CSV table of C-alpha atoms in Angstrom, one decimal:
chain,number,residue,atom,x,y,z
A,1,MET,CA,64.9,223.6,108.3
A,2,LEU,CA,65.9,221.5,105.3
A,3,LEU,CA,69.1,223.5,105.0
A,4,ASP,CA,69.7,223.0,108.7
A,5,PHE,CA,69.3,219.4,108.3
A,6,THR,CA,71.6,219.1,105.2
A,7,ALA,CA,74.3,221.2,106.9
A,8,ARG,CA,74.4,219.1,110.0
A,9,ILE,CA,74.7,215.8,108.0
A,10,LEU,CA,77.5,217.5,105.9
A,11,LEU,CA,79.3,218.9,108.8
A,12,LEU,CA,78.8,216.0,111.2
A,13,PRO,CA,82.4,214.9,111.5
A,14,VAL,CA,83.4,218.5,112.2
A,15,LEU,CA,80.6,218.9,114.8
A,16,LEU,CA,81.3,215.8,116.5
A,17,GLY,CA,85.0,216.6,116.9
A,18,GLN,CA,84.2,220.2,118.1
A,19,ALA,CA,81.7,219.0,120.5
A,20,LEU,CA,84.2,216.5,122.1
A,21,PHE,CA,86.9,219.3,122.2
A,22,VAL,CA,84.4,221.8,124.0
A,23,ARG,CA,83.3,219.0,126.4
A,24,VAL,CA,87.1,218.1,127.4
A,25,ARG,CA,88.4,221.7,127.6
A,26,ALA,CA,85.6,223.8,128.8
A,27,LEU,CA,86.0,225.3,132.2
A,28,LYS,CA,83.9,223.7,134.8
A,29,LEU,CA,82.3,226.2,137.1
A,30,PRO,CA,80.7,225.2,140.3
A,31,GLU,CA,77.0,225.9,141.5
A,32,PRO,CA,77.3,228.8,143.9
A,33,PRO,CA,76.8,228.5,147.5
A,34,GLY,CA,73.9,229.9,149.4
A,35,ASP,CA,70.4,229.2,150.8
A,36,ARG,CA,68.2,227.3,148.3
A,37,HIS,CA,65.2,227.6,150.7
A,38,GLY,CA,64.0,230.3,152.9
A,39,PHE,CA,61.9,233.2,153.5
A,40,ILE,CA,62.3,237.0,152.7
A,41,GLY,CA,60.1,240.1,152.9
A,42,SER,CA,56.9,241.0,154.5
A,43,GLY,CA,53.3,241.2,153.4
A,44,PRO,CA,51.1,238.6,151.8
A,45,PRO,CA,52.5,235.1,151.5
A,46,LEU,CA,53.9,234.0,148.1
A,47,ARG,CA,55.5,230.6,147.4
A,48,LEU,CA,58.2,230.8,144.7
A,49,LEU,CA,60.0,227.7,143.1
A,50,ILE,CA,62.7,228.1,140.8
A,51,ILE,CA,63.5,224.8,139.0
A,52,GLY,CA,65.9,223.9,136.3
A,53,ASP,CA,69.5,223.4,135.0
A,54,SER,CA,72.8,225.2,135.8
A,55,SER,CA,71.4,228.6,134.8
A,56,ALA,CA,68.7,228.1,137.3
A,57,ALA,CA,71.4,227.0,139.8
A,58,GLY,CA,73.3,230.2,139.4
A,59,VAL,CA,76.5,228.8,137.6
A,60,GLY,CA,78.5,231.8,136.6
A,61,VAL,CA,78.2,233.9,139.7
A,62,PRO,CA,79.8,233.8,143.2
A,63,THR,CA,76.7,233.3,145.4
A,64,GLN,CA,73.1,232.7,145.1
A,65,ASP,CA,72.5,236.4,146.0
A,66,GLN,CA,73.6,237.1,142.6
A,67,ALA,CA,71.9,234.3,140.8
A,68,LEU,CA,68.3,234.1,139.7
A,69,LEU,CA,67.0,233.1,142.9
A,70,GLY,CA,68.4,235.9,145.0
A,71,LEU,CA,67.7,238.4,142.5
A,72,VAL,CA,64.0,237.5,141.8
A,73,SER,CA,63.2,236.7,145.3
A,74,ARG,CA,64.5,240.2,146.5
A,75,ARG,CA,62.3,241.7,143.9
A,76,LEU,CA,59.1,240.1,145.1
A,77,ALA,CA,60.1,240.7,148.8
A,78,SER,CA,59.2,244.3,148.1
A,79,VAL,CA,55.6,243.4,147.9
A,80,ALA,CA,55.3,240.1,149.7
A,81,ARG,CA,56.6,237.7,152.2
A,82,VAL,CA,58.3,235.2,149.9
A,83,GLU,CA,59.1,231.5,150.6
A,84,TYR,CA,61.4,230.6,148.1
A,85,ARG,CA,62.9,227.3,146.9
A,86,LEU,CA,65.7,226.3,144.2
A,87,VAL,CA,65.8,222.9,142.7
A,88,ALA,CA,68.3,222.8,140.1
A,89,ARG,CA,71.2,220.7,138.8
A,90,THR,CA,74.1,221.3,136.2
A,91,GLY,CA,73.4,219.4,133.0
A,92,ALA,CA,69.8,218.6,133.8
A,93,LYS,CA,67.5,217.8,130.7
A,94,THR,CA,63.8,218.6,130.8
A,95,GLY,CA,63.0,214.8,130.9
A,96,GLU,CA,64.8,214.4,134.1
A,97,VAL,CA,63.0,217.2,136.1
A,98,MET,CA,59.7,215.4,136.2
A,99,GLY,CA,61.1,212.8,138.5
A,100,TRP,CA,62.2,215.6,140.8
A,101,LEU,CA,58.7,216.6,141.6
A,102,ASP,CA,57.8,213.7,143.6
A,103,ASP,CA,60.5,214.6,146.1
A,104,LEU,CA,59.5,218.2,146.6
A,105,PRO,CA,58.5,218.8,150.1
A,106,GLU,CA,55.8,221.4,149.5
A,107,ARG,CA,53.2,220.7,146.9
A,108,ASN,CA,51.7,224.2,146.5
A,109,TYR,CA,53.5,227.2,144.9
A,110,ASP,CA,52.3,230.4,143.7
A,111,ILE,CA,54.9,231.1,141.1
A,112,VAL,CA,57.1,228.5,139.3
A,113,ILE,CA,60.1,229.5,137.0
A,114,LEU,CA,61.5,227.0,134.8
A,115,ALA,CA,64.9,227.5,133.3
A,116,LEU,CA,65.5,224.4,130.8
A,117,GLY,CA,66.3,223.5,127.4
A,118,VAL,CA,70.0,224.4,126.7
A,119,ASN,CA,71.1,220.9,127.7
A,120,ASP,CA,68.3,219.4,125.6
A,121,VAL,CA,69.7,221.2,122.4
A,122,THR,CA,73.4,220.4,123.2
A,123,LYS,CA,72.5,216.7,124.0
A,124,VAL,CA,70.3,216.5,120.8
A,125,VAL,CA,66.9,215.9,122.3
A,126,PRO,CA,64.3,215.6,119.4
A,127,LEU,CA,62.2,219.0,119.4
A,128,ARG,CA,58.8,217.1,119.6
A,129,ARG,CA,59.8,215.0,122.6
A,130,TRP,CA,61.2,218.1,124.4
A,131,LEU,CA,58.0,220.1,123.8
A,132,ALA,CA,55.9,217.3,125.2
A,133,GLN,CA,58.1,216.9,128.1
A,134,THR,CA,57.9,220.7,128.8
A,135,ALA,CA,54.2,220.7,128.3
A,136,ARG,CA,53.7,217.9,130.9
A,137,LEU,CA,55.9,219.7,133.3
A,138,ILE,CA,53.7,222.9,132.9
A,139,ASP,CA,50.5,221.1,133.3
A,140,ARG,CA,51.6,219.2,136.4
A,141,PHE,CA,52.5,222.5,138.2
A,142,THR,CA,49.3,224.3,137.2
A,143,GLY,CA,47.3,221.3,138.1
A,144,GLU,CA,48.7,219.2,140.9
A,145,PHE,CA,50.9,222.0,142.4
A,146,GLY,CA,48.2,224.7,141.9
A,147,ALA,CA,50.7,227.2,140.5
A,148,ARG,CA,48.9,230.3,139.7
A,149,ARG,CA,51.8,231.6,137.4
A,150,VAL,CA,54.5,229.6,135.5
A,151,ILE,CA,57.2,231.6,134.0
A,152,VAL,CA,59.0,229.7,131.2
A,153,SER,CA,62.4,231.2,130.3
A,154,GLY,CA,63.0,231.0,126.6
A,155,LEU,CA,66.3,229.6,125.3
A,156,PRO,CA,69.1,232.2,124.9
A,157,PRO,CA,71.0,232.9,121.8
A,158,VAL,CA,73.2,229.8,121.9
A,159,ASP,CA,74.8,231.3,118.7
A,160,GLN,CA,76.3,234.0,120.8
A,161,PHE,CA,78.1,231.9,123.4
A,162,PRO,CA,81.7,232.7,123.4
A,163,LEU,CA,82.8,229.0,124.3
A,164,LEU,CA,81.3,227.3,121.1
A,165,PRO,CA,83.6,227.3,117.9
A,166,GLN,CA,81.9,227.6,114.4
A,167,PRO,CA,80.3,225.9,112.8
A,168,LEU,CA,79.1,224.2,116.0
A,169,ARG,CA,77.9,227.5,117.4
A,170,TRP,CA,75.8,228.1,114.2
A,171,VAL,CA,74.2,224.8,114.3
A,172,LEU,CA,73.3,224.7,118.0
A,173,GLY,CA,72.0,228.2,117.6
A,174,ARG,CA,69.7,227.5,114.8
A,175,GLN,CA,68.3,224.5,116.8
A,176,ALA,CA,67.9,226.6,120.0
A,177,ASP,CA,66.0,229.4,118.0
A,178,ARG,CA,63.7,226.6,116.5
A,179,PHE,CA,63.0,225.2,120.1
A,180,ASP,CA,62.5,228.6,121.5
A,181,ARG,CA,59.8,229.5,118.7
A,182,HIS,CA,57.8,226.3,119.2
A,183,LEU,CA,58.2,226.8,123.1
A,184,ARG,CA,56.5,230.2,122.7
A,185,ASP,CA,53.7,228.9,120.5
A,186,MET,CA,52.9,226.0,123.0
A,187,VAL,CA,53.0,228.5,126.1
A,188,ALA,CA,50.8,231.0,124.5
A,189,SER,CA,47.9,228.5,124.7
A,190,ARG,CA,48.2,228.3,128.5
A,191,PRO,CA,46.5,231.6,130.1
A,192,THR,CA,48.5,231.2,133.4
A,193,CYS,CA,51.8,230.7,131.9
A,194,ARG,CA,54.2,233.0,129.9
A,195,THR,CA,57.5,233.0,128.3
A,196,VAL,CA,60.3,235.3,129.2
A,197,ARG,CA,63.4,236.0,127.2
A,198,VAL,CA,66.2,238.5,127.9
A,199,ASP,CA,66.9,240.7,125.1
A,200,VAL,CA,70.6,241.3,125.9
A,201,ALA,CA,73.5,240.6,123.3
A,202,LEU,CA,75.9,238.0,124.8
A,203,GLY,CA,79.7,238.1,124.6
A,204,PRO,CA,82.9,237.9,126.7
A,205,ASP,CA,82.0,241.1,128.5
A,206,ASN,CA,78.7,239.7,130.1
A,207,MET,CA,79.1,236.0,130.1
A,208,SER,CA,80.8,234.0,132.8
A,209,ALA,CA,84.6,232.8,132.5
A,210,ASP,CA,83.5,229.6,130.9
A,211,GLY,CA,81.9,231.4,127.9
A,212,PHE,CA,78.9,229.2,128.3
A,213,HIS,CA,76.9,230.5,131.5
A,214,PRO,CA,75.4,234.0,132.3
A,215,GLY,CA,77.6,236.6,134.0
A,216,PRO,CA,76.2,239.0,136.8
A,217,ALA,CA,74.8,241.4,134.4
A,218,VAL,CA,73.0,238.8,132.3
A,219,TYR,CA,71.5,237.4,135.6
A,220,ALA,CA,70.5,240.8,136.6
A,221,ALA,CA,68.6,241.5,133.4
A,222,TRP,CA,67.1,238.1,133.4
A,223,ALA,CA,65.8,238.6,137.0
A,224,LYS,CA,64.6,242.1,136.1
A,225,THR,CA,62.6,240.8,133.2
A,226,ILE,CA,60.9,238.2,135.2
A,227,GLY,CA,60.5,240.4,138.3
A,228,ASP,CA,59.0,243.3,136.2
A,229,SER,CA,56.6,240.7,134.6
A,230,LEU,CA,55.5,239.4,138.0
A,231,LEU,CA,55.0,242.8,139.6
A,232,ASP,CA,53.0,244.2,136.7
A,233,ASP,CA,50.6,241.3,137.1
A,234,PRO,CA,47.5,242.7,138.9
A,235,GLY,CA,46.1,239.4,140.1
A,236,LEU,CA,49.3,238.0,141.5
A,237,LEU,CA,48.8,239.4,145.0
A,238,ASP,CA,45.0,239.2,145.0
A,239,PRO,CA,44.2,238.0,148.4
A,240,ALA,CA,41.2,236.2,147.0
A,241,GLY,CA,43.4,234.0,145.0
A,242,ALA,CA,46.3,233.6,147.8
A,243,ARG,CA,46.8,230.5,149.7
A,244,PRO,CA,47.0,230.7,153.4
């Protein structure tokens, strides 16, 4: 950690220049079209909320059908009647998301999937503050919103993002790894929560055209990991625990 801090101080002028260059020159991809709320499948009712940043919104694929929302809801629709909702915004940091919750039309969800953290890393949010914000979000979902499962997506390997030049890629990658390690430790103490991280190497062949967001293959692997985790959960569709 001392090495990272020293490197960031010494490289600060270079890092600031590279960050500005990336911000100005990066390809701006839109959030894909598609229904963000609806129903799919048949069987016991299951309420699903996906909330987060541009990756939750599906930036990098043409439609919501190929994004996390469409892929996960279809997996769950094989065993349940899924009511799904997506609340996501490009550029969102974790601290901003708490304010969205008061505007949600429903107050009960069986499953909440969080996809946040990359913008906190790139916008230099302190680790301790980010962890506290994430913990408050999780606790609010498991408390006020009654979520029976909260799936927290781990941070991706930012040091593999093709968009980012070196040494900016290395510095942000180290910080993302540090965030992810602490996130896993924090989530491990909450029995209804779990972290999910996709074990896929990233590169130009499977990332989107902007070199920063997932492409279809990465979204598919991410959704499969989440879907497998949920479908392997014996208590998720327990009628005794389901809400009417």
